[in-house]
mmCIF file with all atom_site columns, C-alpha atoms in Angstrom:
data_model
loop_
_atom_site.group_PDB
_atom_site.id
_atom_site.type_symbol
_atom_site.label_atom_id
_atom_site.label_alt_id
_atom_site.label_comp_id
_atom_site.label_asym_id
_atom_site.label_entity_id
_atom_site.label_seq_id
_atom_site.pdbx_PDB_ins_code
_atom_site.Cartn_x
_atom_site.Cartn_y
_atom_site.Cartn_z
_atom_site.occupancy
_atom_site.B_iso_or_equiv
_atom_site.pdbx_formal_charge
_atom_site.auth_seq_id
_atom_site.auth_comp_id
_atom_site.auth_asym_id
_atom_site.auth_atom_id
_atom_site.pdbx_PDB_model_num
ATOM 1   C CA . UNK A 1 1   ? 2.765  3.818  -33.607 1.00 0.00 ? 1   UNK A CA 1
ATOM 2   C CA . UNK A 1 2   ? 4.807  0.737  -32.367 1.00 0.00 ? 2   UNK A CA 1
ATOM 3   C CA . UNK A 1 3   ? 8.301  2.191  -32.589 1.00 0.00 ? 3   UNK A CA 1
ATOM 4   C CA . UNK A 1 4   ? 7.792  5.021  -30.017 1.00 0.00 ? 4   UNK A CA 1
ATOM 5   C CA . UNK A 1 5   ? 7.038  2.456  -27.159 1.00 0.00 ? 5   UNK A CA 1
ATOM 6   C CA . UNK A 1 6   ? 10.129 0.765  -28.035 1.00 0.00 ? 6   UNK A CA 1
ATOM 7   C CA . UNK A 1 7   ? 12.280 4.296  -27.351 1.00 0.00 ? 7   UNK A CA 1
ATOM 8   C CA . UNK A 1 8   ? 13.919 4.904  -23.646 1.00 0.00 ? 8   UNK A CA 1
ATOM 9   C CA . UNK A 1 9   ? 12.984 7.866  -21.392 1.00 0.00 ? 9   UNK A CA 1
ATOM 10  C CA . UNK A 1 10  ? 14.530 10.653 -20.341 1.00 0.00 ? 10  UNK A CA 1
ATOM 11  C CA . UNK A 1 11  ? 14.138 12.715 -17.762 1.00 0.00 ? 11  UNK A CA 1
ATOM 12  C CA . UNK A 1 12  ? 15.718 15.670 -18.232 1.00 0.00 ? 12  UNK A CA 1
ATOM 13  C CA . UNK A 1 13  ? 16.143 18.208 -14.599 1.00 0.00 ? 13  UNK A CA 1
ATOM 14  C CA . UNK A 1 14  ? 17.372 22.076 -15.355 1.00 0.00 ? 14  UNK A CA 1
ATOM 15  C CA . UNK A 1 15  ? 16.799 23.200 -11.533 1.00 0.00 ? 15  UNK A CA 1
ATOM 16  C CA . UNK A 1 16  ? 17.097 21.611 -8.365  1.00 0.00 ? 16  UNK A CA 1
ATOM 17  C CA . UNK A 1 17  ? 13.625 21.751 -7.915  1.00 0.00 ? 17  UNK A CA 1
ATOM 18  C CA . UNK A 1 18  ? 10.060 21.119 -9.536  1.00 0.00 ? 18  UNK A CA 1
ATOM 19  C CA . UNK A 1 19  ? 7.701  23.937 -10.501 1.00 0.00 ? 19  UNK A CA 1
ATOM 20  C CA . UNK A 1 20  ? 8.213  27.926 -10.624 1.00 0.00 ? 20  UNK A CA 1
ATOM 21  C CA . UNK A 1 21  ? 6.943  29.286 -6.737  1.00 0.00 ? 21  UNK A CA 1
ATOM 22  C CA . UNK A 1 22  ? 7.670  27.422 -4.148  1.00 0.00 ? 22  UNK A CA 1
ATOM 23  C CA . UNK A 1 23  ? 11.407 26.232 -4.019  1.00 0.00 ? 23  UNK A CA 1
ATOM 24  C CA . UNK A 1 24  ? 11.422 24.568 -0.427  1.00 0.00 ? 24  UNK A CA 1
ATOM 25  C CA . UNK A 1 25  ? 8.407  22.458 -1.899  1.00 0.00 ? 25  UNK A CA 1
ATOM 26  C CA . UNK A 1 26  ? 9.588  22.323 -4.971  1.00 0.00 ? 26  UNK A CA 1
ATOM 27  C CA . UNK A 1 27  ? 12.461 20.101 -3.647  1.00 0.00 ? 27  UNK A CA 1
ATOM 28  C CA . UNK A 1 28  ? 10.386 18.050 -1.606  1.00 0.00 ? 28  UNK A CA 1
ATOM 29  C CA . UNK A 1 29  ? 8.416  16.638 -4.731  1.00 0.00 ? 29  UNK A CA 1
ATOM 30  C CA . UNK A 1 30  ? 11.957 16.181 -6.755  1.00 0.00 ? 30  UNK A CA 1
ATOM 31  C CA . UNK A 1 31  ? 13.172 14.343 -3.500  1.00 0.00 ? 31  UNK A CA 1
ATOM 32  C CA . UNK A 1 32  ? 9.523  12.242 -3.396  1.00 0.00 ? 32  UNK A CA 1
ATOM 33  C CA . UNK A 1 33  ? 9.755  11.897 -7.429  1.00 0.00 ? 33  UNK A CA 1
ATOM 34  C CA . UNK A 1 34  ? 13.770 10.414 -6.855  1.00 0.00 ? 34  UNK A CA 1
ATOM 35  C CA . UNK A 1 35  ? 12.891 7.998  -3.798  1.00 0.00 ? 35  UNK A CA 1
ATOM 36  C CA . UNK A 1 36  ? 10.024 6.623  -6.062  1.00 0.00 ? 36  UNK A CA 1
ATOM 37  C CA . UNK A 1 37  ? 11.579 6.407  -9.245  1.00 0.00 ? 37  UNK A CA 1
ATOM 38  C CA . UNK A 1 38  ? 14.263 4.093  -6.892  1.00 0.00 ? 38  UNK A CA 1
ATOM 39  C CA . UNK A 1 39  ? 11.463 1.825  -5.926  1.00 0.00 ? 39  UNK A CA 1
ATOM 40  C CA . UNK A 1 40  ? 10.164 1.535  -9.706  1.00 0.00 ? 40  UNK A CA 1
ATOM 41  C CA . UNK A 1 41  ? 11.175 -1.373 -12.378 1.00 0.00 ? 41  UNK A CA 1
ATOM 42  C CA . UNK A 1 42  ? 10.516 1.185  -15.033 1.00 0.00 ? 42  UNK A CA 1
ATOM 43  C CA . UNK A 1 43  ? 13.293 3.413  -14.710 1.00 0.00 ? 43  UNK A CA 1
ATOM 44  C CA . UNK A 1 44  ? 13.943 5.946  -17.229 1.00 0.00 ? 44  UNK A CA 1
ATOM 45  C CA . UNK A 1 45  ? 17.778 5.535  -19.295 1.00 0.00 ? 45  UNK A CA 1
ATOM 46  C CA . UNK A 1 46  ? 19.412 8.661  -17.638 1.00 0.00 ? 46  UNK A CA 1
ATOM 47  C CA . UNK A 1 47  ? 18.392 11.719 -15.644 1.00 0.00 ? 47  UNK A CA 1
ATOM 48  C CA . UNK A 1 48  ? 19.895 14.594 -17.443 1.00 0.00 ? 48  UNK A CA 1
ATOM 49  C CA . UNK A 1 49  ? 20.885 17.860 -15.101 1.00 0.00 ? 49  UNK A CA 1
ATOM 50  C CA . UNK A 1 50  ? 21.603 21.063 -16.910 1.00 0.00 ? 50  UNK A CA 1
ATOM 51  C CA . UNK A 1 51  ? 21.366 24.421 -15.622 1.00 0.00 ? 51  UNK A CA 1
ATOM 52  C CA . UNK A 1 52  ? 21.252 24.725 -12.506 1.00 0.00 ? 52  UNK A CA 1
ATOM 53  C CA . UNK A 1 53  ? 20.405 21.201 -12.051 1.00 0.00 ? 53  UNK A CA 1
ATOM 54  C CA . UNK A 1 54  ? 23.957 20.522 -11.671 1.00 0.00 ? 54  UNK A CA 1
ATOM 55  C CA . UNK A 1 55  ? 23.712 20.673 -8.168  1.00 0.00 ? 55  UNK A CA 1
ATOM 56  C CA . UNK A 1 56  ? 22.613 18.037 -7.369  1.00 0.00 ? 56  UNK A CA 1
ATOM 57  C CA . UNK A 1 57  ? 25.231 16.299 -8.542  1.00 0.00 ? 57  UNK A CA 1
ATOM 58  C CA . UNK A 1 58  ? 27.316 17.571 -5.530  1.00 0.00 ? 58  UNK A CA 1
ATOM 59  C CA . UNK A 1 59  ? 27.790 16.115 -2.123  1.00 0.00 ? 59  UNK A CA 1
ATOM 60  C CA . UNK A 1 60  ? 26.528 19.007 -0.914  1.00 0.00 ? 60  UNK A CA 1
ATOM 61  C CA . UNK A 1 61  ? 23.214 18.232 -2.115  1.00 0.00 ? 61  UNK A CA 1
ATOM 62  C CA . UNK A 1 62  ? 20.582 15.945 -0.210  1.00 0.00 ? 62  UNK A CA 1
ATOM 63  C CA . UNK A 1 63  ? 19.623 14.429 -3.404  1.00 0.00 ? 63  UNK A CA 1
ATOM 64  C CA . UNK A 1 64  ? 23.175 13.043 -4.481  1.00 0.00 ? 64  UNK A CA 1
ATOM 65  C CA . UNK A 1 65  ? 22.409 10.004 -2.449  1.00 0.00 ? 65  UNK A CA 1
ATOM 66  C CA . UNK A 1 66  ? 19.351 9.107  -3.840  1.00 0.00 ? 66  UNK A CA 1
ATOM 67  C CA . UNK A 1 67  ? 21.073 9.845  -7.396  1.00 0.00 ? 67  UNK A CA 1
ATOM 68  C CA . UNK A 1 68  ? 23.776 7.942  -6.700  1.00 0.00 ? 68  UNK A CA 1
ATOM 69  C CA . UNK A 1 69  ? 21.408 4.794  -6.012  1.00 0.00 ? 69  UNK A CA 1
ATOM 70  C CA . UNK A 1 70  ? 19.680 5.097  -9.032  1.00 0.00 ? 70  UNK A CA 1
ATOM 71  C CA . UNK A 1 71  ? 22.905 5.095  -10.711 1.00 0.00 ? 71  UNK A CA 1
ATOM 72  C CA . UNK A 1 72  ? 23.452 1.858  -8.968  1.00 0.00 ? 72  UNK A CA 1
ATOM 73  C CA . UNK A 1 73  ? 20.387 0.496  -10.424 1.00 0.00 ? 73  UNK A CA 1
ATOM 74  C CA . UNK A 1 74  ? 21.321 1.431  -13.706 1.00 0.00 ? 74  UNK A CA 1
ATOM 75  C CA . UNK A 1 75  ? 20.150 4.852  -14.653 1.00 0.00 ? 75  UNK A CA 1
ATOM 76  C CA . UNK A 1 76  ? 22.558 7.160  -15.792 1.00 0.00 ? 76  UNK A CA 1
ATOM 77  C CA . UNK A 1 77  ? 23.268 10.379 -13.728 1.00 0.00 ? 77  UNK A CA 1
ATOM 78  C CA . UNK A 1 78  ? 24.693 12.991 -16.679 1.00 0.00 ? 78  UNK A CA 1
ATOM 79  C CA . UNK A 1 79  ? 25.532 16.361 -15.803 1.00 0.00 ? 79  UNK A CA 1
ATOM 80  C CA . UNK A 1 80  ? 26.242 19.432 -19.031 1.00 0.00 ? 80  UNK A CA 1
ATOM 81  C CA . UNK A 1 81  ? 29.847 20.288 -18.572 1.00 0.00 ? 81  UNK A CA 1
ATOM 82  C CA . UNK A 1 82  ? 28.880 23.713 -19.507 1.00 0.00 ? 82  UNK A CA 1
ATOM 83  C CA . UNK A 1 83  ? 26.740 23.853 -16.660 1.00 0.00 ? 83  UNK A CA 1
ATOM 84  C CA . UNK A 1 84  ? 29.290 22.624 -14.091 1.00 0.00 ? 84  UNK A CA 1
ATOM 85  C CA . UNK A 1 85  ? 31.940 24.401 -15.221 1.00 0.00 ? 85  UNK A CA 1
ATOM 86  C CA . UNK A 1 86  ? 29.935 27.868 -15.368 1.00 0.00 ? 86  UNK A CA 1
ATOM 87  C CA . UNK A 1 87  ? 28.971 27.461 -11.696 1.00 0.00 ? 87  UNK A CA 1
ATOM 88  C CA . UNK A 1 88  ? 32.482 26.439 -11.013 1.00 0.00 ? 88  UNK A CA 1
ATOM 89  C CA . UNK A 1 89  ? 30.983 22.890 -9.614  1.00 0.00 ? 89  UNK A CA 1
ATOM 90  C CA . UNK A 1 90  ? 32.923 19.990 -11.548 1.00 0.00 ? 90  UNK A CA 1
ATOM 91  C CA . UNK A 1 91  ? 35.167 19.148 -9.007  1.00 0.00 ? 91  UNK A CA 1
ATOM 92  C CA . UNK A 1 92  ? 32.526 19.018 -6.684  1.00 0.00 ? 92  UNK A CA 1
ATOM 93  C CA . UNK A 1 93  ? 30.696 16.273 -8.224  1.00 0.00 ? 93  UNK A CA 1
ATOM 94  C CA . UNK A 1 94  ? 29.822 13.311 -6.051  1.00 0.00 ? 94  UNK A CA 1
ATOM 95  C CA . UNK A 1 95  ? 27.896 11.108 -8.756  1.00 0.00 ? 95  UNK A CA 1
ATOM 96  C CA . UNK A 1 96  ? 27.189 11.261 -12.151 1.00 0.00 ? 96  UNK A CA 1
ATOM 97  C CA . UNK A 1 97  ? 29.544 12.161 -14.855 1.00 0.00 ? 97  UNK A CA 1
ATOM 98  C CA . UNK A 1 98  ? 29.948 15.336 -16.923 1.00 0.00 ? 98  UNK A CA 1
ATOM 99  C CA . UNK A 1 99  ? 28.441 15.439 -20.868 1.00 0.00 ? 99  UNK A CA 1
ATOM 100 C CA . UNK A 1 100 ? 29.392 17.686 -23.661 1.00 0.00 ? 100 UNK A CA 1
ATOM 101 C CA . UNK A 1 101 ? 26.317 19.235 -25.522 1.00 0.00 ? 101 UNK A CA 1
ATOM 102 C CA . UNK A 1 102 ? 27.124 16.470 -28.157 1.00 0.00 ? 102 UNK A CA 1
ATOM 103 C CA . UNK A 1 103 ? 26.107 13.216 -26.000 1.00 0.00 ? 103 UNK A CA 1
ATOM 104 C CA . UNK A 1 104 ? 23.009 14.839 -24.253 1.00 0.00 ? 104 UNK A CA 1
ATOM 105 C CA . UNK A 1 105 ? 21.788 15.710 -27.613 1.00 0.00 ? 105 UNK A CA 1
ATOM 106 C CA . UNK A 1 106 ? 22.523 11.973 -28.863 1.00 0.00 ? 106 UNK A CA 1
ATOM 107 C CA . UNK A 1 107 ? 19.668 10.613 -25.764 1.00 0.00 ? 107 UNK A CA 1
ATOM 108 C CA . UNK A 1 108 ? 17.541 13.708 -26.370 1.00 0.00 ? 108 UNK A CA 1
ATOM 109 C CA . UNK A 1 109 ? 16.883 13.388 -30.052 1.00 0.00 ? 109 UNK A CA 1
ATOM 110 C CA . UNK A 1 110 ? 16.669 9.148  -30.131 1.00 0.00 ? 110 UNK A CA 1
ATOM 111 C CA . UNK A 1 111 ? 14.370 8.873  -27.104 1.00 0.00 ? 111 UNK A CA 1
ATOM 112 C CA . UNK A 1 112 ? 11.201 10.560 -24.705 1.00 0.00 ? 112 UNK A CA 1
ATOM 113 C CA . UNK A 1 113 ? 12.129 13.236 -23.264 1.00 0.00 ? 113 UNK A CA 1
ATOM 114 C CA . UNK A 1 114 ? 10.434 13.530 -19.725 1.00 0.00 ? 114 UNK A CA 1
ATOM 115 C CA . UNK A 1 115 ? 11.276 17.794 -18.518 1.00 0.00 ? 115 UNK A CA 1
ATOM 116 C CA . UNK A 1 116 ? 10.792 18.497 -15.355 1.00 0.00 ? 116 UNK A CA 1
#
């Protein structure tokens, strides 16, 4: 019972947005969720983007700034390479770095995983 409070979290992001209908809202609560994960002193060990998550690693996306701060204060910002390269995206990349299959399965299998 103990040893599972002692693991980090992970939040792990496959789109650029939350939930299935609404995509324009859907980005608005990631962007909310993001701005108040910032102001939080319980911030999760990464924020994994796979998928199409990717994206918002880019500096074309509105949520690379707020990424890029929470990199900052220590969370790491880890994008699949398999996703970046697929969408042809990994020179784009404005924060973050790329991970092989290999290290996001190393934080997936030793802590919470948080999917969103």
């Amino acid at each position: 019972i103990g040893g599972d409070s002692m693991k980090g979290k992970v939040i792990l992001l496959n789109s650029e947005y939350i939930g299935r209908e609404d995509e324009t809202l859907g980005f608005e609560i990631l962007m909310t969720l993001l701005n108040s994960l910032l102001k939080r002193n319980d911030k999760p060990e990464a924020i994994i983007l796979w998928s199409t998550g990717v994206k918002l690693m880019t500096s074309q996306s509105p949520a690379s700034a707020i990424l890029r701060e929470l990199e900052l204060a220590g969370v790491k910002i880890l994008g699949g390479v398999l996703c970046l390269n697929d969408l042809c995206i990994a020179d784009a990349v404005s924060v973050g770095q790329a991970v092989t299959m290999d290290d996001i399965l190393d934080l997936i299998l030793h802590n919470e995983v948080i999917s969103l």
